[in-house]
Coordinates of C-alpha atoms in Angstrom, one line a residue:
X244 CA -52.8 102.0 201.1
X245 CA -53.3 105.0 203.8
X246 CA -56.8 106.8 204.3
X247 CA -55.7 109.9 203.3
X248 CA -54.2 108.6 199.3
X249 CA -57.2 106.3 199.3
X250 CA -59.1 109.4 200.0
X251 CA -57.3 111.5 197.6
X252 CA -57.5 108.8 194.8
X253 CA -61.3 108.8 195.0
X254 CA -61.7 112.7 195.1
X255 CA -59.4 112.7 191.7
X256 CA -61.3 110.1 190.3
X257 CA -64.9 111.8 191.4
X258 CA -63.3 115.2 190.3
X259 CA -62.6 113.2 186.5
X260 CA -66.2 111.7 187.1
X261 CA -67.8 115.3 187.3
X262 CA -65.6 117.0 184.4
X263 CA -66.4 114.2 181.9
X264 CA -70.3 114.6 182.8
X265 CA -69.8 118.8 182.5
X266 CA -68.2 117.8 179.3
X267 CA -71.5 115.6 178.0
X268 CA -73.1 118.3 178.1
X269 CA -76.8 116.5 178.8
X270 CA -77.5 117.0 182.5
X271 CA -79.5 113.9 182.4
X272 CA -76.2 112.2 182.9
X273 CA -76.4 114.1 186.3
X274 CA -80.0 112.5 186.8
X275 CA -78.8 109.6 186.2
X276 CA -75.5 109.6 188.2
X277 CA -77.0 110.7 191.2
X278 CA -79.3 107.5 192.1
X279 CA -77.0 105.4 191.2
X280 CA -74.7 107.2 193.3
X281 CA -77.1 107.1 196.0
X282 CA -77.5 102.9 196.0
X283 CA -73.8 103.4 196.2
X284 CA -74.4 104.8 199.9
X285 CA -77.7 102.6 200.3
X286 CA -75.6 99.5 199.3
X287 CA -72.4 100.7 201.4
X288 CA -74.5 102.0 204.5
X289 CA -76.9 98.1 204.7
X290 CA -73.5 96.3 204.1
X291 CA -72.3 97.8 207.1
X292 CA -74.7 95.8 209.1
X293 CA -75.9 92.8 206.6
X294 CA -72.5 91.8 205.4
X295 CA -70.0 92.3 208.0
X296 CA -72.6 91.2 210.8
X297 CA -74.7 89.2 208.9
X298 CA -78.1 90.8 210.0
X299 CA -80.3 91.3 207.3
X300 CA -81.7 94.7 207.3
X301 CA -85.3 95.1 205.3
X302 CA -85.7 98.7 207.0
X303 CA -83.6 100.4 204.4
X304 CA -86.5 102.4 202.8
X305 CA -87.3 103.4 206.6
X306 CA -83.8 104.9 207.3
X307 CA -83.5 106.6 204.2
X308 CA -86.9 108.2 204.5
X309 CA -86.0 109.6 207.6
X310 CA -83.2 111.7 206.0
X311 CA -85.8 112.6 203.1
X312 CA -88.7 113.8 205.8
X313 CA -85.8 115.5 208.3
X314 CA -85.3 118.0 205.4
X315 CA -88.9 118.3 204.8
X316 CA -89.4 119.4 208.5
X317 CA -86.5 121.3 208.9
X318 CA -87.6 123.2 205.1
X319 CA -91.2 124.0 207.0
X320 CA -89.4 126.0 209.8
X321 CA -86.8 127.2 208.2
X322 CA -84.8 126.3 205.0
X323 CA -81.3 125.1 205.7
X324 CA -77.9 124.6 203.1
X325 CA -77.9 120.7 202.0
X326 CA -74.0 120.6 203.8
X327 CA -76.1 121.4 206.9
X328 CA -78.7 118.8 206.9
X329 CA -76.3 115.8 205.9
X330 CA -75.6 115.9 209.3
X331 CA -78.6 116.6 211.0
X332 CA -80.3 113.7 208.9
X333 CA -77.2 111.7 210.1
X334 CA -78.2 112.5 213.6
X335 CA -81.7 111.0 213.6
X336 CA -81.5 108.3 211.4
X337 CA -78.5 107.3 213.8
X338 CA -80.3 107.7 216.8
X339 CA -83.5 105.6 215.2
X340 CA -81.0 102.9 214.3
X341 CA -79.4 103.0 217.6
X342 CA -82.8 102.6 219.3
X343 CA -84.3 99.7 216.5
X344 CA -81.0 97.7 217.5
X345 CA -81.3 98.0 221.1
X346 CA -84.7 96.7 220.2
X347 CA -84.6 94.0 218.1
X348 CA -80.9 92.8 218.0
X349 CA -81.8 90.3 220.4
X350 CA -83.6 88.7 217.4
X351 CA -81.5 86.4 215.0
X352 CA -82.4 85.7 211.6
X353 CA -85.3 86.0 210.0
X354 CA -87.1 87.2 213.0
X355 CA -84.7 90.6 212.6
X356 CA -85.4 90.9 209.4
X357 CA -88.9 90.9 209.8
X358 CA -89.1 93.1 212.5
X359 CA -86.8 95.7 210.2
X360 CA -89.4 95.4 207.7
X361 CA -92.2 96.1 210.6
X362 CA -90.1 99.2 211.7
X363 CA -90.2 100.7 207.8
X364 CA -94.2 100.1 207.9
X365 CA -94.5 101.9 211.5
X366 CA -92.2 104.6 210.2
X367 CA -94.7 105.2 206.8
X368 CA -97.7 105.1 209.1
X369 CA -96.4 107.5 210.8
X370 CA -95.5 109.7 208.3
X371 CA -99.0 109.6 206.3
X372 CA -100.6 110.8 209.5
X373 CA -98.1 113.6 210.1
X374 CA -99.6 116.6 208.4
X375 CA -96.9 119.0 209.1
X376 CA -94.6 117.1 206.3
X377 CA -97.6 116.7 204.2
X378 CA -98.8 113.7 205.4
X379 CA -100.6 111.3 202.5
X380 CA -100.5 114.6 200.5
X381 CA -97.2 114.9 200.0
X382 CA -95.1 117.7 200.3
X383 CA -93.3 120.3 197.6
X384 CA -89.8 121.5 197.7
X385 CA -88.9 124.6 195.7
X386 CA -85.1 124.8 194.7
X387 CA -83.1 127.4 192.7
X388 CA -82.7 126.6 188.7
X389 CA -78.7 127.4 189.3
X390 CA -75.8 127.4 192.4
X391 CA -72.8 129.5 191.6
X392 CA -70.6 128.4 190.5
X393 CA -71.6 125.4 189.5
X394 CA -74.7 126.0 187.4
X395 CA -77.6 123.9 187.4
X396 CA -78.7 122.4 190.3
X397 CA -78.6 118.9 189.4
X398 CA -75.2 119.2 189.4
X399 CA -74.6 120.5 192.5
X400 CA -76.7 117.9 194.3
X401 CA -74.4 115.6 192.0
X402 CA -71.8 116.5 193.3
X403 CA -73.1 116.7 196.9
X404 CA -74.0 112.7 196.4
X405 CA -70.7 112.2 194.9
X406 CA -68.8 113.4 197.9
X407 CA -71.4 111.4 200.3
X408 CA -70.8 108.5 198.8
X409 CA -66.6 108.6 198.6
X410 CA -67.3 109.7 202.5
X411 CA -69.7 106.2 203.0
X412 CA -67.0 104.2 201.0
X413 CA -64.0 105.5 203.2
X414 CA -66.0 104.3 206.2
X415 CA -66.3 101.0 205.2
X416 CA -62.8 100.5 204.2
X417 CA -61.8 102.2 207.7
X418 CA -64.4 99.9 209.3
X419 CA -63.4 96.7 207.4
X420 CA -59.5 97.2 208.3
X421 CA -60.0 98.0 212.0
X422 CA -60.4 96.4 215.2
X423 CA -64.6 97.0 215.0
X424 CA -64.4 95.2 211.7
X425 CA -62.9 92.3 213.1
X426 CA -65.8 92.1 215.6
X427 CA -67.8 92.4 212.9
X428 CA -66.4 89.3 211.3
X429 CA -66.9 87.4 214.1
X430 CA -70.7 87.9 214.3
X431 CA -70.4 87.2 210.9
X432 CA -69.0 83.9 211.5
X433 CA -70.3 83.1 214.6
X434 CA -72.2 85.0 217.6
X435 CA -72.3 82.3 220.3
X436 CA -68.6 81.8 219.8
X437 CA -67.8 85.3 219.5
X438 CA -69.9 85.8 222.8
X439 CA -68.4 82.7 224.9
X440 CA -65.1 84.2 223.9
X441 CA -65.9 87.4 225.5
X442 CA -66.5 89.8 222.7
X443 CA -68.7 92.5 223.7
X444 CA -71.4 91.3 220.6
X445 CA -74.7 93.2 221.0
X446 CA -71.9 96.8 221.8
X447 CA -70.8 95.8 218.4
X448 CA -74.5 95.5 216.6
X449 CA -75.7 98.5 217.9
X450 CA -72.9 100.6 216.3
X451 CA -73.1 99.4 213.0
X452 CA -76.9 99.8 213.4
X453 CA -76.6 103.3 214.2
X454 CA -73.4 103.7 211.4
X455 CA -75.8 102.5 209.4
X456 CA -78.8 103.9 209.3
X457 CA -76.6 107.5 210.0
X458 CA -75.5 106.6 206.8
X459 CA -78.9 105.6 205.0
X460 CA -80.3 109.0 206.5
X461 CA -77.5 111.1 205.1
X462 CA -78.6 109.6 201.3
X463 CA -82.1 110.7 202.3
X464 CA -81.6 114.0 203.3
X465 CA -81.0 115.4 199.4
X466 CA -83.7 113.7 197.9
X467 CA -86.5 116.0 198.3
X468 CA -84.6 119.0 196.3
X469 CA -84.1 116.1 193.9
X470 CA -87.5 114.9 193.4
X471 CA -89.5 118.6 194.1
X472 CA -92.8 116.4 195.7
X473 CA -91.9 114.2 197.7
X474 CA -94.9 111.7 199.5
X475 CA -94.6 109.1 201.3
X476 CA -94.8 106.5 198.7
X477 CA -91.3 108.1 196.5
X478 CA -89.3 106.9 200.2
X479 CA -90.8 104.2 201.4
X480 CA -91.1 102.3 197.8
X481 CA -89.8 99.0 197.6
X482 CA -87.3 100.0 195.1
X483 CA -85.2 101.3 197.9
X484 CA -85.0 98.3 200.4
X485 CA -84.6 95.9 197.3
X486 CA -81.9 97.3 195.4
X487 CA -79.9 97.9 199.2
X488 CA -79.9 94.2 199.7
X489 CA -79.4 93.0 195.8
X490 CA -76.4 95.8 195.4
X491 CA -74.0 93.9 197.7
X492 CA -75.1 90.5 197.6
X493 CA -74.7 90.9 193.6
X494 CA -71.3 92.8 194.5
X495 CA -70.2 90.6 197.4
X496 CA -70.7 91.4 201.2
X497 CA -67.4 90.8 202.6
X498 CA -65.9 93.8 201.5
X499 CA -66.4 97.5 200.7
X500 CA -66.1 96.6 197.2
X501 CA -69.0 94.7 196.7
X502 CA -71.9 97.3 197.0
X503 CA -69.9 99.8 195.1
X504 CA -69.4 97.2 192.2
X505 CA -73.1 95.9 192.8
X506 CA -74.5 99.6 192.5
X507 CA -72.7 100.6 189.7
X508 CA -73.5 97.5 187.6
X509 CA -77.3 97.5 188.6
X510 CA -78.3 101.1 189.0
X511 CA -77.0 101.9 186.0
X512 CA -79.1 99.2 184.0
X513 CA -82.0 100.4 185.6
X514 CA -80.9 103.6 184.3
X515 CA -80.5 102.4 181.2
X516 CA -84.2 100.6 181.4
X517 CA -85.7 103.6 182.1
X518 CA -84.8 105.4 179.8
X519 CA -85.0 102.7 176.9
X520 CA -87.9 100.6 178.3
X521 CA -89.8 101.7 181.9
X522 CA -88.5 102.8 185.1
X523 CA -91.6 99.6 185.8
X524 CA -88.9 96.9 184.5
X525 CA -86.6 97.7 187.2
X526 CA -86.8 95.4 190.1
X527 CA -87.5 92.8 187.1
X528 CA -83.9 93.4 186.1
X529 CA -83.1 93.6 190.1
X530 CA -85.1 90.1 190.8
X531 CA -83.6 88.5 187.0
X532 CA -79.9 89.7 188.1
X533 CA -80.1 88.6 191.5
X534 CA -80.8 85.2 190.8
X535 CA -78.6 84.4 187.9
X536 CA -75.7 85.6 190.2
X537 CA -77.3 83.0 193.2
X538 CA -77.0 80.2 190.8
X539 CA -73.1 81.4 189.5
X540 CA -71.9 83.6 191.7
X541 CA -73.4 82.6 195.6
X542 CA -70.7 85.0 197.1
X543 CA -71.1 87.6 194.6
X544 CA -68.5 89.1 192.1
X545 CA -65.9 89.8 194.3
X546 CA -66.7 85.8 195.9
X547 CA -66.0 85.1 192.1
X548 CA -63.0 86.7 191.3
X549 CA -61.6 85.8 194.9
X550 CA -62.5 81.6 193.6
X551 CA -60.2 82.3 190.5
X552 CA -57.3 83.8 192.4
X553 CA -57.1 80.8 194.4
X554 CA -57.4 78.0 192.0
X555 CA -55.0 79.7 189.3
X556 CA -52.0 79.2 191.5
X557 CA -53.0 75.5 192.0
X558 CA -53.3 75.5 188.1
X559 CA -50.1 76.4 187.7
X560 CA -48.1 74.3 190.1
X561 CA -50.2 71.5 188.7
X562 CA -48.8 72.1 184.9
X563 CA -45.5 73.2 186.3
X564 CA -45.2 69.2 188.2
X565 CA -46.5 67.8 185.2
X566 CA -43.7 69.6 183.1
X567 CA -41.0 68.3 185.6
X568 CA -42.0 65.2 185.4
X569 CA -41.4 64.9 181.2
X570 CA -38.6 63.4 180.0
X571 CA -35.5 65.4 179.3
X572 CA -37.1 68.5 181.6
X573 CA -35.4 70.4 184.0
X574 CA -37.6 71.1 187.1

């Protein structure tokens, strides 16, 4: 299928997606939508990096609260249109990925991932000690009640996050069918190879560090009008770099299936927690989830359903032989 009809099939399906939820009538629907919408690009944008190069990214929260605190400063100096701070937030969260890959992508393994997880906690420090964004205080963003035409403002930052995330999920596809995704797979597979066989490897790592974090920072960059107060502790919670890491591996990491399945399925039983139960339960479900599917499902869902595509045909050659070989059969 072409870019542009995949394209077009999504925006049909986000333009159903959108009626249907008009329709409801209960904007809590939009509530809800949007953070799951939002692990959608989390789980899309870590992918990027975790499953097609295999570097496990714990920085997730750090990324995505550099979108969140770009539209914080830029809201102090002067308040800008959410269309025009996707890609400012883009721009620094890029440029901080570019820079934490230069950095650390010399690391393999878990001493990556733990030096992602020391760039979120530099990041928050940071942050609480910068009193121009509010610091440990916190910070509050006033939006309108309504957006012509629209309506209510939930549903235009809806449909903002429902747009960003068709744009993160064309990326990946484009990514996984090109040349760079081919790279990809062979860090995947196997760096020292890839290097003796003249791939230009740590090229590769640093752009899908930069696509994603651009990416993570993009999903940031509405949440303040979302939340209204925003601190460091809504961005930098743990919910954010756990769900981008369960989301695909629950989904599967080898395609740009996986997180979109992954978040769907597991943002919306939070959702469905939170409002039944406590939003408290959530990474229980996350943790509870996560390792039923590491004891039946290693490679996630799509790993599944990619298992029984492959042994079905064997089934049926195997009963078609066994027919043949019947008395009185015609093979």
């Amino acid at each position: 299928m072409r870019t542009p009809l995949f394209v077009l099939i999504w925006l049909v399906i986000g333009g159903v997606l959108f009626a249907v939820s008009v329709a409801l009538g209960n904007d809590y629907v939009f509530f809800a939508g949007y953070v799951v919408l939002q692990y959608v690009v989390l789980g899309t944008a870590w992918n990027i990096l975790g499953g097609y190069c295999g570097y496990v990214n714990f920085g997730s929260a750090a990324f995505f609260a550099l979108g969140a605190y770009s539209t914080v400063a830029i809201y102090k100096f002067y308040p800008l249109p959410i269309p025009l701070l996707l890609p400012i937030s883009a721009v620094v969260s890029g440029v901080v990925g570019f820079g934490m890959g230069y950095l650390t992508l010399r690391l393999r393994g878990a001493f990556f991932a733990i030096a992602t997880l020391a760039l979120a906690v530099v990041l928050e420090t940071l942050v609480v000690n910068w009193d121009y964004v509010g610091g440990s205080r916190g910070a509050y963003i006033i939006r309108p009640e309504e957006i012509e035409p629209i309506g209510n403002y939930i549903r235009y930052l809806f449909l903002i996050m429902l747009l960003l995330a068709i744009g993160a999920i064309t990326v990946a596809r484009l990514i996984e069918r090109s040349r760079l995704g081919y790279g990809f797979a062979t860090i995947r597979d196997d760096e020292l190879a890839a290097e003796a066989s003249g791939v230009p490897t740590l090229r590769l790592k640093l752009t899908a560090t930069t696509i994603s974090g651009a990416l993570m920072g993009m999903a940031g960059a509405p949440f303040p009008y979302y939340i209204g107060y925003l601190q460091p502790s809504s961005t930098f919670g743990l919910d954010y770099a756990v769900n981008s890491i369960a989301m695909p591996l629950i989904g599967g990491t080898t395609s740009w299936v996986g997180p979109l399945i992954g978040a769907l399925l597991l943002g919306s039983m939070q959702q469905i927690a939170t409002v039944t139960i406590s939003s408290a339960v959530n990474l229980l479900i996350v943790g509870c989830v996560l390792v039923a599917f590491v004891i039946v499902a290693p490679n996630g869902i799509i790993g599944l359903f990619h298992t029984y595509l492959q042994r079905k045909p064997d089934d049926f050659v195997g009963r078609r032989r066994l027919d043949a070989d019947l008395p009185g059969s015609v093979p």
